XYZ file of C-alpha atoms in Angstrom:
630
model
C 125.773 129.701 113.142
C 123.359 131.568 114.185
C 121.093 130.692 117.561
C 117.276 131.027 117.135
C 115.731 133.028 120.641
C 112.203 131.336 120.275
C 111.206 127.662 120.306
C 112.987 126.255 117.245
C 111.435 125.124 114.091
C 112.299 121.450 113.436
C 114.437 119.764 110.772
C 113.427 116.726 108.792
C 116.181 114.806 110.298
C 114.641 115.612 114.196
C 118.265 115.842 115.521
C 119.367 118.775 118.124
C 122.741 119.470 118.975
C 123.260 121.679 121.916
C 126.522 122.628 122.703
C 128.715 125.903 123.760
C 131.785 124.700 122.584
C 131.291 122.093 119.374
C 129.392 122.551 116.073
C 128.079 119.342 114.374
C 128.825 118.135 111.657
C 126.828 119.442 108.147
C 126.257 116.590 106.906
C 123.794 115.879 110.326
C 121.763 118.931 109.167
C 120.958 119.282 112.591
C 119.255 122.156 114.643
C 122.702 123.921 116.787
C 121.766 125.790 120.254
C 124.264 126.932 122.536
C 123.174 126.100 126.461
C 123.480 129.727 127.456
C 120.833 130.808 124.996
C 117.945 128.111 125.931
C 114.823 129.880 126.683
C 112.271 127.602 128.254
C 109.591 126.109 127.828
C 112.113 124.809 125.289
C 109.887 122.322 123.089
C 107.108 123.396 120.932
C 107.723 119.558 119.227
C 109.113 116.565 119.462
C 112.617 115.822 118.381
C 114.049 112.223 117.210
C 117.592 112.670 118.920
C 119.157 115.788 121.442
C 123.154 115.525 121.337
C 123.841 116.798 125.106
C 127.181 119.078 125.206
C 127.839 118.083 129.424
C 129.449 121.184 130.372
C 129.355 122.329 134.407
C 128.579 125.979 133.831
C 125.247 125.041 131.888
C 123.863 122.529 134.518
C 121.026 124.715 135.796
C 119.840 124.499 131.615
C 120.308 121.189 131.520
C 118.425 120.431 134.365
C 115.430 122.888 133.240
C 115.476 121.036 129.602
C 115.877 117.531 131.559
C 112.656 118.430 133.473
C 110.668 119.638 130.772
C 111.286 116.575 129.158
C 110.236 114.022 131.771
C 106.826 116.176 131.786
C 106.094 116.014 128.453
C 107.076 112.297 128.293
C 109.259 112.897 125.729
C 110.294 109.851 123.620
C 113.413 111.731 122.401
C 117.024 109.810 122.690
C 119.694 111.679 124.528
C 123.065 111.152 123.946
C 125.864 112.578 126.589
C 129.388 113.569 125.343
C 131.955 115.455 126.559
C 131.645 114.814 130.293
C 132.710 117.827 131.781
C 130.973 117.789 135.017
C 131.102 116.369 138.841
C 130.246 112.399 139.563
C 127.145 113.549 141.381
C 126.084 116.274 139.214
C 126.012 113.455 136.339
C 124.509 111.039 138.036
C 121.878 113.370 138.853
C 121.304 114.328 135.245
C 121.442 110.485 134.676
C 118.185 110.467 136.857
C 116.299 113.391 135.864
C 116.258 111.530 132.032
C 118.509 108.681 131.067
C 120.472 108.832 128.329
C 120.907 106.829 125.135
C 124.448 106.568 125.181
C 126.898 108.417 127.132
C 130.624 109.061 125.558
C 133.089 110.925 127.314
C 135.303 112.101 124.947
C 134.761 115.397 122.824
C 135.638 114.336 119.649
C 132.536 114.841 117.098
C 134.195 112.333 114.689
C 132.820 109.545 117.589
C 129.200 110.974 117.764
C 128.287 109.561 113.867
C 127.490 105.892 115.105
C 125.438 106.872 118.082
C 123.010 109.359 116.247
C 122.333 106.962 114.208
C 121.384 104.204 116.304
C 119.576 106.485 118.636
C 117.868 108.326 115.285
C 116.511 104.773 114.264
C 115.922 103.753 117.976
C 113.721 107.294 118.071
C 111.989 106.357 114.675
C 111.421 102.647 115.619
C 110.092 104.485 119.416
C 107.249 106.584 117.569
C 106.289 103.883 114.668
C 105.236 101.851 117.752
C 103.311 104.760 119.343
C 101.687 105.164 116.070
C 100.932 101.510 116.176
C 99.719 101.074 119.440
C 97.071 104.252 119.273
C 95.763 102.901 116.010
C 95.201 99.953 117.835
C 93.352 101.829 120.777
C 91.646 103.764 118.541
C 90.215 100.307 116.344
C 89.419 98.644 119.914
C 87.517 101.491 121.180
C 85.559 101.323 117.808
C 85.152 97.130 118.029
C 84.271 97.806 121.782
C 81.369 100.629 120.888
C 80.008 98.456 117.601
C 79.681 95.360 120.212
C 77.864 97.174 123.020
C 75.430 99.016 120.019
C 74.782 95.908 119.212
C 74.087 93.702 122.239
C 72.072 96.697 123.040
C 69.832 96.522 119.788
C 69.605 92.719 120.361
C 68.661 93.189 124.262
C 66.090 96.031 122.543
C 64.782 92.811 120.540
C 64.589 90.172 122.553
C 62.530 92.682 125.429
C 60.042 93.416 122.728
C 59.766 89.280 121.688
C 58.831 88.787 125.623
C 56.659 91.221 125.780
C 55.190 89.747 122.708
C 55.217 86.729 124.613
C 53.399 88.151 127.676
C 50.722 89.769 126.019
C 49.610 86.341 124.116
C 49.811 83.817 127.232
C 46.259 84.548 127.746
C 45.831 82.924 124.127
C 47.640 78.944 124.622
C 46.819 78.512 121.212
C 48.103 81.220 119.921
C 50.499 81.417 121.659
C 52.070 77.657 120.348
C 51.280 79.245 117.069
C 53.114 82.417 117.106
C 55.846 80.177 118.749
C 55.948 78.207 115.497
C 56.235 80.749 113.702
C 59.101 82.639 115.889
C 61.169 79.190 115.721
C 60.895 78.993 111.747
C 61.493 82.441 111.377
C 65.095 82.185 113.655
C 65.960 79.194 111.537
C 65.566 80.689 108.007
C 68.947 81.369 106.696
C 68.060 83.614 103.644
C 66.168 86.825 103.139
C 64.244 84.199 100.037
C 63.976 81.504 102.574
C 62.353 83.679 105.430
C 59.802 85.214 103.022
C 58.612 81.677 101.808
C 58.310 80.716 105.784
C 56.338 83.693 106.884
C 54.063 83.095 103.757
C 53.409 79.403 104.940
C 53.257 79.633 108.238
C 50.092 82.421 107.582
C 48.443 81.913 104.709
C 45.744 79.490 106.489
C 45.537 81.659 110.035
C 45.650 85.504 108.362
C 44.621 84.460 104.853
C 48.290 85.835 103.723
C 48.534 85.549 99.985
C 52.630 87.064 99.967
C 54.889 88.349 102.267
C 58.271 90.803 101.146
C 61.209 91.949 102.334
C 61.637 95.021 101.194
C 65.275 97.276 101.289
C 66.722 100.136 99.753
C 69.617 98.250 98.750
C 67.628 95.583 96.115
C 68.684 92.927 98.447
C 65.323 91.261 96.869
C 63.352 90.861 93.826
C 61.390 93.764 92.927
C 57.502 93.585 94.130
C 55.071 93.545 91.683
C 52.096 96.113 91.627
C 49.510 96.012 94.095
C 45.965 95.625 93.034
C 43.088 98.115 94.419
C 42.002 94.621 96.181
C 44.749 93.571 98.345
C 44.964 94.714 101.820
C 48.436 95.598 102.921
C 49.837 95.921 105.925
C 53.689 97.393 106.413
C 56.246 97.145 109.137
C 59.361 99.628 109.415
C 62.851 98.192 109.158
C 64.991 100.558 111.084
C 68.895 101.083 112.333
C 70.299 103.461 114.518
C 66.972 105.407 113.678
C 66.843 104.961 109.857
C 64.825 103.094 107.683
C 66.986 100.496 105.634
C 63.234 98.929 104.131
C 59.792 97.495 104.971
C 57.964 94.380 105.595
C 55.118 93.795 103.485
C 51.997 91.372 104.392
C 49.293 91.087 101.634
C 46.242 89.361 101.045
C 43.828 89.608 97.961
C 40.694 90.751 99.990
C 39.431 94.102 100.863
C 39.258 93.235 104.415
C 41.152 95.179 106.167
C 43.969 93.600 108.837
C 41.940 93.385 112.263
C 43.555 94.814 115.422
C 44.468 91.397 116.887
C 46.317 90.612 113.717
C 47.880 93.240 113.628
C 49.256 92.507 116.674
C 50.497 89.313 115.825
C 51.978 90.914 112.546
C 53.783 93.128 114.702
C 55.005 90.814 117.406
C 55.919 88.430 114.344
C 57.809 91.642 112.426
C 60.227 92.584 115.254
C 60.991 88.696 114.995
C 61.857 88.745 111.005
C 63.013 92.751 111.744
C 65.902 90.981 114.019
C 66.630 87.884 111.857
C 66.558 90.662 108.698
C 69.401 92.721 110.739
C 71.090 89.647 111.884
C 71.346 88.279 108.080
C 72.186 91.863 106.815
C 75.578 91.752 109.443
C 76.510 88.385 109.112
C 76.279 89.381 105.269
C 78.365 92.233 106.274
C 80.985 90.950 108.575
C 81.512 87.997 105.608
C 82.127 90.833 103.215
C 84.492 92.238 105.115
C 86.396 89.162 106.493
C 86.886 88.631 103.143
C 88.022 91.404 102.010
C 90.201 91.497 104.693
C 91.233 88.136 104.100
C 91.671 88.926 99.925
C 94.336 91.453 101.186
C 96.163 89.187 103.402
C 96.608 86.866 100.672
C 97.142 89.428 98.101
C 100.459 90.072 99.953
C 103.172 88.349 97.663
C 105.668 87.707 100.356
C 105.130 84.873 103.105
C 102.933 86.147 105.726
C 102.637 84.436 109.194
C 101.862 84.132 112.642
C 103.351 82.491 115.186
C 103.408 81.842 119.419
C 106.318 81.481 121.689
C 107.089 77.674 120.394
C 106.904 78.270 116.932
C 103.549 76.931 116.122
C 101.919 78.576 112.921
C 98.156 80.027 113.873
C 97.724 82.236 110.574
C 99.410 81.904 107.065
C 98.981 83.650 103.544
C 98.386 81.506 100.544
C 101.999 83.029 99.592
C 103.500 80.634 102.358
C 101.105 77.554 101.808
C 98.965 77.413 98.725
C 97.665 74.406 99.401
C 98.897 72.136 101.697
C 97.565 72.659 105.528
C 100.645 73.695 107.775
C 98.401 75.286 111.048
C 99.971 73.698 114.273
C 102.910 72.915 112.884
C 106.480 74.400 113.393
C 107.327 77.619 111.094
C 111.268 76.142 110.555
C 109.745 72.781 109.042
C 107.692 74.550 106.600
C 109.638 77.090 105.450
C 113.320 75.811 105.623
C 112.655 71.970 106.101
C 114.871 72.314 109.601
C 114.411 70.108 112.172
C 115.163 72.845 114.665
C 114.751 76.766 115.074
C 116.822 78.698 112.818
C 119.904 79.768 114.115
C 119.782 83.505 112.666
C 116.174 83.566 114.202
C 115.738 86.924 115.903
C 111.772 87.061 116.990
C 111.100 90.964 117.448
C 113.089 91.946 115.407
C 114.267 92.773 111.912
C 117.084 89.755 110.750
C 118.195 88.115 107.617
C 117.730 84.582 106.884
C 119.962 81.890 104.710
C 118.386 78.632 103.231
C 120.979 75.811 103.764
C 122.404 74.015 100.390
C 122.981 74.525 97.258
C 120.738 77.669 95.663
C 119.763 78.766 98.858
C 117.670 81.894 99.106
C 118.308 84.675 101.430
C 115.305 86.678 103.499
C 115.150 89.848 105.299
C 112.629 88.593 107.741
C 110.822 91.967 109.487
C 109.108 90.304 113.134
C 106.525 92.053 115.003
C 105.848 90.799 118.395
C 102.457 90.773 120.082
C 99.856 89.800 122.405
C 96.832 87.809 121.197
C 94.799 85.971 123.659
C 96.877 87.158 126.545
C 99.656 85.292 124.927
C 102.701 86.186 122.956
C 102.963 85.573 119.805
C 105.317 87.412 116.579
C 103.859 88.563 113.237
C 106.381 87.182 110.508
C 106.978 88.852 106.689
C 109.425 86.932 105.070
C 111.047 89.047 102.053
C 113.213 87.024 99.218
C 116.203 89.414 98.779
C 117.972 86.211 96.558
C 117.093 88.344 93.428
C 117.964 91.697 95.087
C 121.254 90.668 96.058
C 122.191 88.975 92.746
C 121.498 91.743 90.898
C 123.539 93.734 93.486
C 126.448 91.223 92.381
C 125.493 91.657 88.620
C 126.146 95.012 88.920
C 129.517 94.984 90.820
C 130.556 91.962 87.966
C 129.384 94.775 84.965
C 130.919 96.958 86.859
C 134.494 94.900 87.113
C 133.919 94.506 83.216
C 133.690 97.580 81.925
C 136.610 98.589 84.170
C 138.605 95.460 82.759
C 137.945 96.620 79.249
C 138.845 99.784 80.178
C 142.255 98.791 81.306
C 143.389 96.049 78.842
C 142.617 98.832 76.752
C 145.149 101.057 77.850
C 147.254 98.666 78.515
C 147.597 97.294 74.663
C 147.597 101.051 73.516
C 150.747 101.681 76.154
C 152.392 98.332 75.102
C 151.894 98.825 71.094
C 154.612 101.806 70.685
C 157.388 99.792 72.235
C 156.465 96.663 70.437
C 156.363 98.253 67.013
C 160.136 99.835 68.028
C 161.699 96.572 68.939
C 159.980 94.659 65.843
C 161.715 97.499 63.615
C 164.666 97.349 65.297
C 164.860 93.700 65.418
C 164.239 93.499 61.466
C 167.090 95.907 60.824
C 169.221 93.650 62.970
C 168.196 90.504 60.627
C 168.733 92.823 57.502
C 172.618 93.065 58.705
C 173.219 89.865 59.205
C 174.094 87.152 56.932
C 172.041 84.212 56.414
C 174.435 81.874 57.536
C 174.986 83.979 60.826
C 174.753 81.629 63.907
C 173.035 84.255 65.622
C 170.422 84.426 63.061
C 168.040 81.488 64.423
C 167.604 83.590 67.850
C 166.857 86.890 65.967
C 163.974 85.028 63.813
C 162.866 83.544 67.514
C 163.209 87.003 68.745
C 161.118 88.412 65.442
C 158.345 85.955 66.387
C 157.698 86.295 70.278
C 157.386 90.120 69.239
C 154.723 89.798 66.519
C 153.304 86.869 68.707
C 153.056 89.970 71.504
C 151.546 92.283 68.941
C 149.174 89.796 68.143
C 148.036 89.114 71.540
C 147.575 93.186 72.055
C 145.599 93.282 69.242
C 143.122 90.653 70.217
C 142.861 92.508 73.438
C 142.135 96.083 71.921
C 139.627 94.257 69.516
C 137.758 92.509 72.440
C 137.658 95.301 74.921
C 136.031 97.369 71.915
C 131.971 97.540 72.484
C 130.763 96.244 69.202
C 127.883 98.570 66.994
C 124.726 97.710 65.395
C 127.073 98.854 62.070
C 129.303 95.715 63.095
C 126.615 92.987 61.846
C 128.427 91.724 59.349
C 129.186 88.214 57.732
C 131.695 86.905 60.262
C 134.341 83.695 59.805
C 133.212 81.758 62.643
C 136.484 80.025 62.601
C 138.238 83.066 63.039
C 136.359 83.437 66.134
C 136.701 80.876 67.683
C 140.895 81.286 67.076
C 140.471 84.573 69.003
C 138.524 83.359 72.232
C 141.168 80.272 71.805
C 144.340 82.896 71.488
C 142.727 85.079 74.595
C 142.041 81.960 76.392
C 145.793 80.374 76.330
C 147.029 83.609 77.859
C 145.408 81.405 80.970
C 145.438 78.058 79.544
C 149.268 77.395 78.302
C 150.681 78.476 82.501
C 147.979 75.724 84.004
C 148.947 73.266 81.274
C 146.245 72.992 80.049
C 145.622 71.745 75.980
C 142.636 73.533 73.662
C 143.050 71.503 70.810
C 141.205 73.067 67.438
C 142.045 71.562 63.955
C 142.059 74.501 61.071
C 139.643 73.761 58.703
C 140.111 75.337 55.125
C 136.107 75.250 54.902
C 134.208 78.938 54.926
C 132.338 78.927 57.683
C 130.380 81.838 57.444
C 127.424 83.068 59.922
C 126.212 86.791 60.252
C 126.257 89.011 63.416
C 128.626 90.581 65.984
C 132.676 89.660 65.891
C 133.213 90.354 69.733
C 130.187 89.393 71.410
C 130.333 86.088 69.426
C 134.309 85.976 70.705
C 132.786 86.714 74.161
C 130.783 83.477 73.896
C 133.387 80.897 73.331
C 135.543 82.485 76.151
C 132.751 82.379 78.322
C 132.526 78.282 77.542
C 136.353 77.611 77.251
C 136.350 79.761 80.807
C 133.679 77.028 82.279
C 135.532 74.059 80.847
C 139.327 75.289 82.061
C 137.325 75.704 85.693
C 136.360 72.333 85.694
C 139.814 70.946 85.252
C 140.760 73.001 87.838
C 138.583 71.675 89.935
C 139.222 68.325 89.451
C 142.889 69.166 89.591
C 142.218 69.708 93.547
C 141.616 66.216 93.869
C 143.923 64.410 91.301
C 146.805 66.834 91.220
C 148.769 65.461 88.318
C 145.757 65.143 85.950
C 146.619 66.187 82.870
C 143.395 68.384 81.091
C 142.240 69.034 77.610
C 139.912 70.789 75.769
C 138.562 69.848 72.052
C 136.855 71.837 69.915
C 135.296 70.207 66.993
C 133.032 71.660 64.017
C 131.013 70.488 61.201
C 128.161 71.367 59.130
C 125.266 70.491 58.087
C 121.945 70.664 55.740
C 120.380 73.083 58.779
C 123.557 74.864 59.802
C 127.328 74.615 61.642
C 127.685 72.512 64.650
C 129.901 73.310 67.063
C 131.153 70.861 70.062
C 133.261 71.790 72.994
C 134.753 68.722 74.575
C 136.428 69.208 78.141
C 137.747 66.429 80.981
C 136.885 68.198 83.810
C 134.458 67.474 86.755
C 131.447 67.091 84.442
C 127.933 68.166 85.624
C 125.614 67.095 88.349
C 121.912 65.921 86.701
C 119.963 68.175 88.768
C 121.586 70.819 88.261
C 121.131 70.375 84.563
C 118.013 72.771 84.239
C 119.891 76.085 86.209
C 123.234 76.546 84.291
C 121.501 79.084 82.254
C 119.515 80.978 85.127
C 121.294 84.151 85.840
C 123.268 85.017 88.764
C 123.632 80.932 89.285
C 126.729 79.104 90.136
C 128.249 75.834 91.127
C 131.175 77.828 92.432
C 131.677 80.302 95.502
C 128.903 83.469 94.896
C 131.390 85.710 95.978
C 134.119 85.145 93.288
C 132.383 83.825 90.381
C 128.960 85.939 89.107
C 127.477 82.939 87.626
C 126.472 85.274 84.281
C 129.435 83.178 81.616
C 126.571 81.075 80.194
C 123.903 83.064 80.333
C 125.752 85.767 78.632
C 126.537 83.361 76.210
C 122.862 81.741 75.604
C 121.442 85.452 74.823
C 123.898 86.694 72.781
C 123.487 82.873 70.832
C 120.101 83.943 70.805
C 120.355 87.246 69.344
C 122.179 84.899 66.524
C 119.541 83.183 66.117
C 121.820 80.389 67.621
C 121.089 77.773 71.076
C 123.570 75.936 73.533
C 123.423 72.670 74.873
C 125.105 71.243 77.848
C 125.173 67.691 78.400
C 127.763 64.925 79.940
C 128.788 62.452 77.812
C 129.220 58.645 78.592
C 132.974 58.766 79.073
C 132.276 61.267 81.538
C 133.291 64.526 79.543
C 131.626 67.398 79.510
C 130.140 68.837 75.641
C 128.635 72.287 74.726
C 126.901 71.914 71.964
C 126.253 75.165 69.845
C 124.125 75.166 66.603
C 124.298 78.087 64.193
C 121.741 78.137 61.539
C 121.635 79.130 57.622
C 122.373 83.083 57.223
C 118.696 83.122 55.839
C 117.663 82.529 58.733
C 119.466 84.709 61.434
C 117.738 87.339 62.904
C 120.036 89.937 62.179
């Protein structure tokens, strides 16, 4: 590999492996330098992780790239390996920068669990430098807004003194301009100030209107002025700009006198200052709620919390509508009576709901300091979904491989069969009929063809069915297959399916083997269920009876099993996907659902109810072919 002389050009990954004797690994795609051919200043960036080669000829390099790092405050993880160097030497190394990890050995094989924790270490080290200047960077803002601010209101209030001052000489006028100062401070709308400042001097100044007047529209639009009407106008201005104007108006050709226009100006940096005040309280409730749309626009539970788990700040996503501030974040969310045991404040963790149907959530934690106390910003993420799909996938995944090798299996076990059926009918053609052996070679005949029969169910069930397979289907010869494919479990537990024949044509259009996958989806719940029980009455002897009739709207269906039977509030899930009564991590919970959409491809439903005697029934109902959707 080739050694770059000048100051390296980074990769994406941000990983550096300087060595003279080891080359990493590809699959690192990290940067390689060899320690005799540093040039420094070595760093022209900053890297995530430097993998440290310890070798004692090189310790004047490593002591020059140490340095360089401490003065550039590098946040960069080091990681020692291969130790090949003095106690004291090392320990001085230790000092100059401390390591992330340090491993002896020199086997590269042992360096793949290290990078990575000190790669994510690195990246969680400069998301929290990025944080924490965007912070300083807002606060230096907040802090600036604030002090423009107090100093525009300490520009006000000087000029509403001075005001003052100049109309002591005037008692009367002064309780009058008072008057008006107090009603104008306690109007709360631009509408309601302009009707108080019209009031207050339409007897004193013989004011017929007074406007507010922005860019923005804020108010109505004025109407024209007659040639009559004196008017006198007062500036509205920020940060030297005009935003608008106050208007005073009176229907006389008089012309404002000097001493009123005084008081109109003493009284306009008044309204000017209640104007601005109205305009940012407008403002800041804009943008409080906007900020607080966005913090309930976040779908996931949002919260904050302090050091005893107390919530101070919640998203409608975690309480719609109940109130929940003050109280404990593990009785709202999980109904504990005590912190969660998993809880890892800080920090990124995963969380379990207790019971049955229990969600799981990555929770990601942010700690803090509000109010010179600590307290931890909380996202809770449902992953339930995420990780049953995960499961779906593994269980299509099992499937498809199952198909796959039942598949070859009934191909690999049809040749032999077919021999030993041939041979065993040209044993039967040489003996007489009165031939004592000749009972055990018609035995013999029918186990075979009974074993050709079961590897051809299993070839036809494995096959994906076509949309050129819709055809008019027996729907008792379905059911016979899922009941055939079903004993291969069925007959070893002991287990009895009991299905009359019926001579009747029961006919209904659609799909041969997803219709066979149905009933061995059902007849695989209701065997379960005896097994189940079977764990707590361990002679009980099961059954399962399958009964069908017809009628005026279609063919009924009934599945009849002894097993456990089903819990009421449970009732409403068995057809939810990914959910089970049974342990997650051997049984998908997809058999019914399967079942109820390909039913409802068929235009056909499912029912599951318990019965008084305290068996279980699945009820299917298959309507007219008229009326089937294929």
């Amino acid at each position: 590999m080739r050694v770059p002389s000048a100051a390296p050009s980074f990769k994406t990954t941000g990983l550096y492996f300087i060595s003279e004797n080891f080359l990493p690994d590809p699959q690192w795609e990290a940067v390689h330098y060899k320690p005799s051919q540093l040039t420094f200043p070595f760093f022209s960036s900053e890297p995530t992780v430097i993998v440290l080669e310890v070798y004692a000829p090189f310790l004047q390099q490593y002591e020059k790239l140490l340095k360089e790092m401490k003065e550039l405050s590098l946040q960069t993880q080091l990681i020692f390996f291969s130790l090949d160097l003095a106690e004291n030497a090392l320990v001085d190394l230790f000092n100059l920068q401390r390591p992330f990890r340090l491993i002896p050995h020199a086997r590269i094989a042992e360096l793949q669990k290290p990078i990575q924790e000190a790669m994510e270490q690195g990246q969680n080290l400069k998301q929290e430098q990025v944080l924490y200047q965007l912070f300083r960077e807002q606060n230096k803002e907040l802090q600036e807004m604030t002090q423009n601010l107090e100093s525009r209101i300490e520009k006000r209030q000087n000029h509403i003194e001075e005001a003052r001052a100049r109309l002591s000489a005037a008692n009367e006028k002064n309780i009058f301009l008072q008057k008006c100062l107090f009603a104008v401070h306690n109007s709360t709308t631009i509408a309601d100030l302009e009707k108080t400042v019209t009031e207050l001097l339409h007897e004193p100044l013989s004011l017929d209107w007074f406007r507010i007047q922005l860019e923005l529209s804020l108010t109505s639009n004025l109407l024209e002025t007659p040639a009559s009407t004196s008017l006198y106008r007062f500036p509205l201005t920020l940060a030297q700009r005009d935003y608008g104007q106050l208007l005073f108006a009176r229907k006389s050709q008089t012309a404002f006198r000097r001493d009123e226009k005084e008081l109109l100006e003493t009284l306009s940096e008044a309204i000017s200052f209640c104007v601005e005040k109205m305009l940012q309280i407008e403002r800041n409730r804009e943008l409080q709620s906007q900020w607080q749309s966005t913090f309930n626009a976040i779908l996931d539970p949002v919260c904050l919390i302090d050091e005893n788990y107390n919530l101070h700040l919640v998203n409608k996503s975690l309480s719609p509508k109940k109130q929940v501030l003050g109280k404990k974040c593990y009785e709202i969310l999980f109904q504990r009576q005590s912190p969660c045991t998993d809880c890892q404040r800080g920090q990124t963790f995963r969380l379990r709901e207790s019971g049955e149907n229990a969600k799981v959530y990555d929770v990601f934690s942010q700690s803090m300091v509000i109010d010179y106390q600590k307290s931890y910003f909380h996202l809770y993420r449902d992953i339930s979904q995420q990780l049953g799909l995960e499961r779906q996938l593994v269980e299509s995944a099992k499937l498809a491989e199952l198909g796959t090798i039942s598949s070859s299996i009934a191909h690999e076990l049809n040749n032999p069969l077919g021999g030993m059926i041939n041979f065993i009918q040209l044993i039967k053609m040489d003996l007489p009929a009165q031939d004592p052996l000749r009972p055990d070679v018609d035995e013999m005949e029918k186990a075979a063809l009974r074993c050709k029969d079961i590897v051809k169910n299993l070839l036809s069930f494995s096959r994906t069915a076509k949309e050129s397979e819709v055809h008019d289907i027996p729907l008792v010869d379905v059911i016979k297959r899922a009941i055939m494919i079903t004993e291969l479990r069925t007959r070893s537990l002991g287990i009895r399916i009991q299905f009359p024949d019926s001579e009747e044509a029961l006919t209904v259009r659609g799909r041969f083997n997803p219709l066979a996958q149905v009933f061995c989806n059902i007849l695989q719940n209701s065997y379960e269920s005896i097994i189940t029980k079977r764990k707590t009455i361990p002679d009980f002897k099961g059954e399962i009876i399958i009964q069908i009739s017809t009628t005026e709207k279609g063919i009924d269906i009934d599945i009849f099993d002894n097993g456990v039977g089903l819990a009421n509030n449970e009732t409403h899930h068995f057809f939810d996907p990914l959910f089970t009564t049974k342990d997650p991590e051997k049984h998908s919970g997809l058999g019914l659902t399967l079942a109820k959409q390909i039913l409802t491809e068929h235009s056909a439903r499912i029912d599951l109810t318990t019965q008084k005697d305290g068996r279980t029934r699945a009820h299917l109902h298959f309507p007219r072919l008229s009326s089937h959707a294929f």
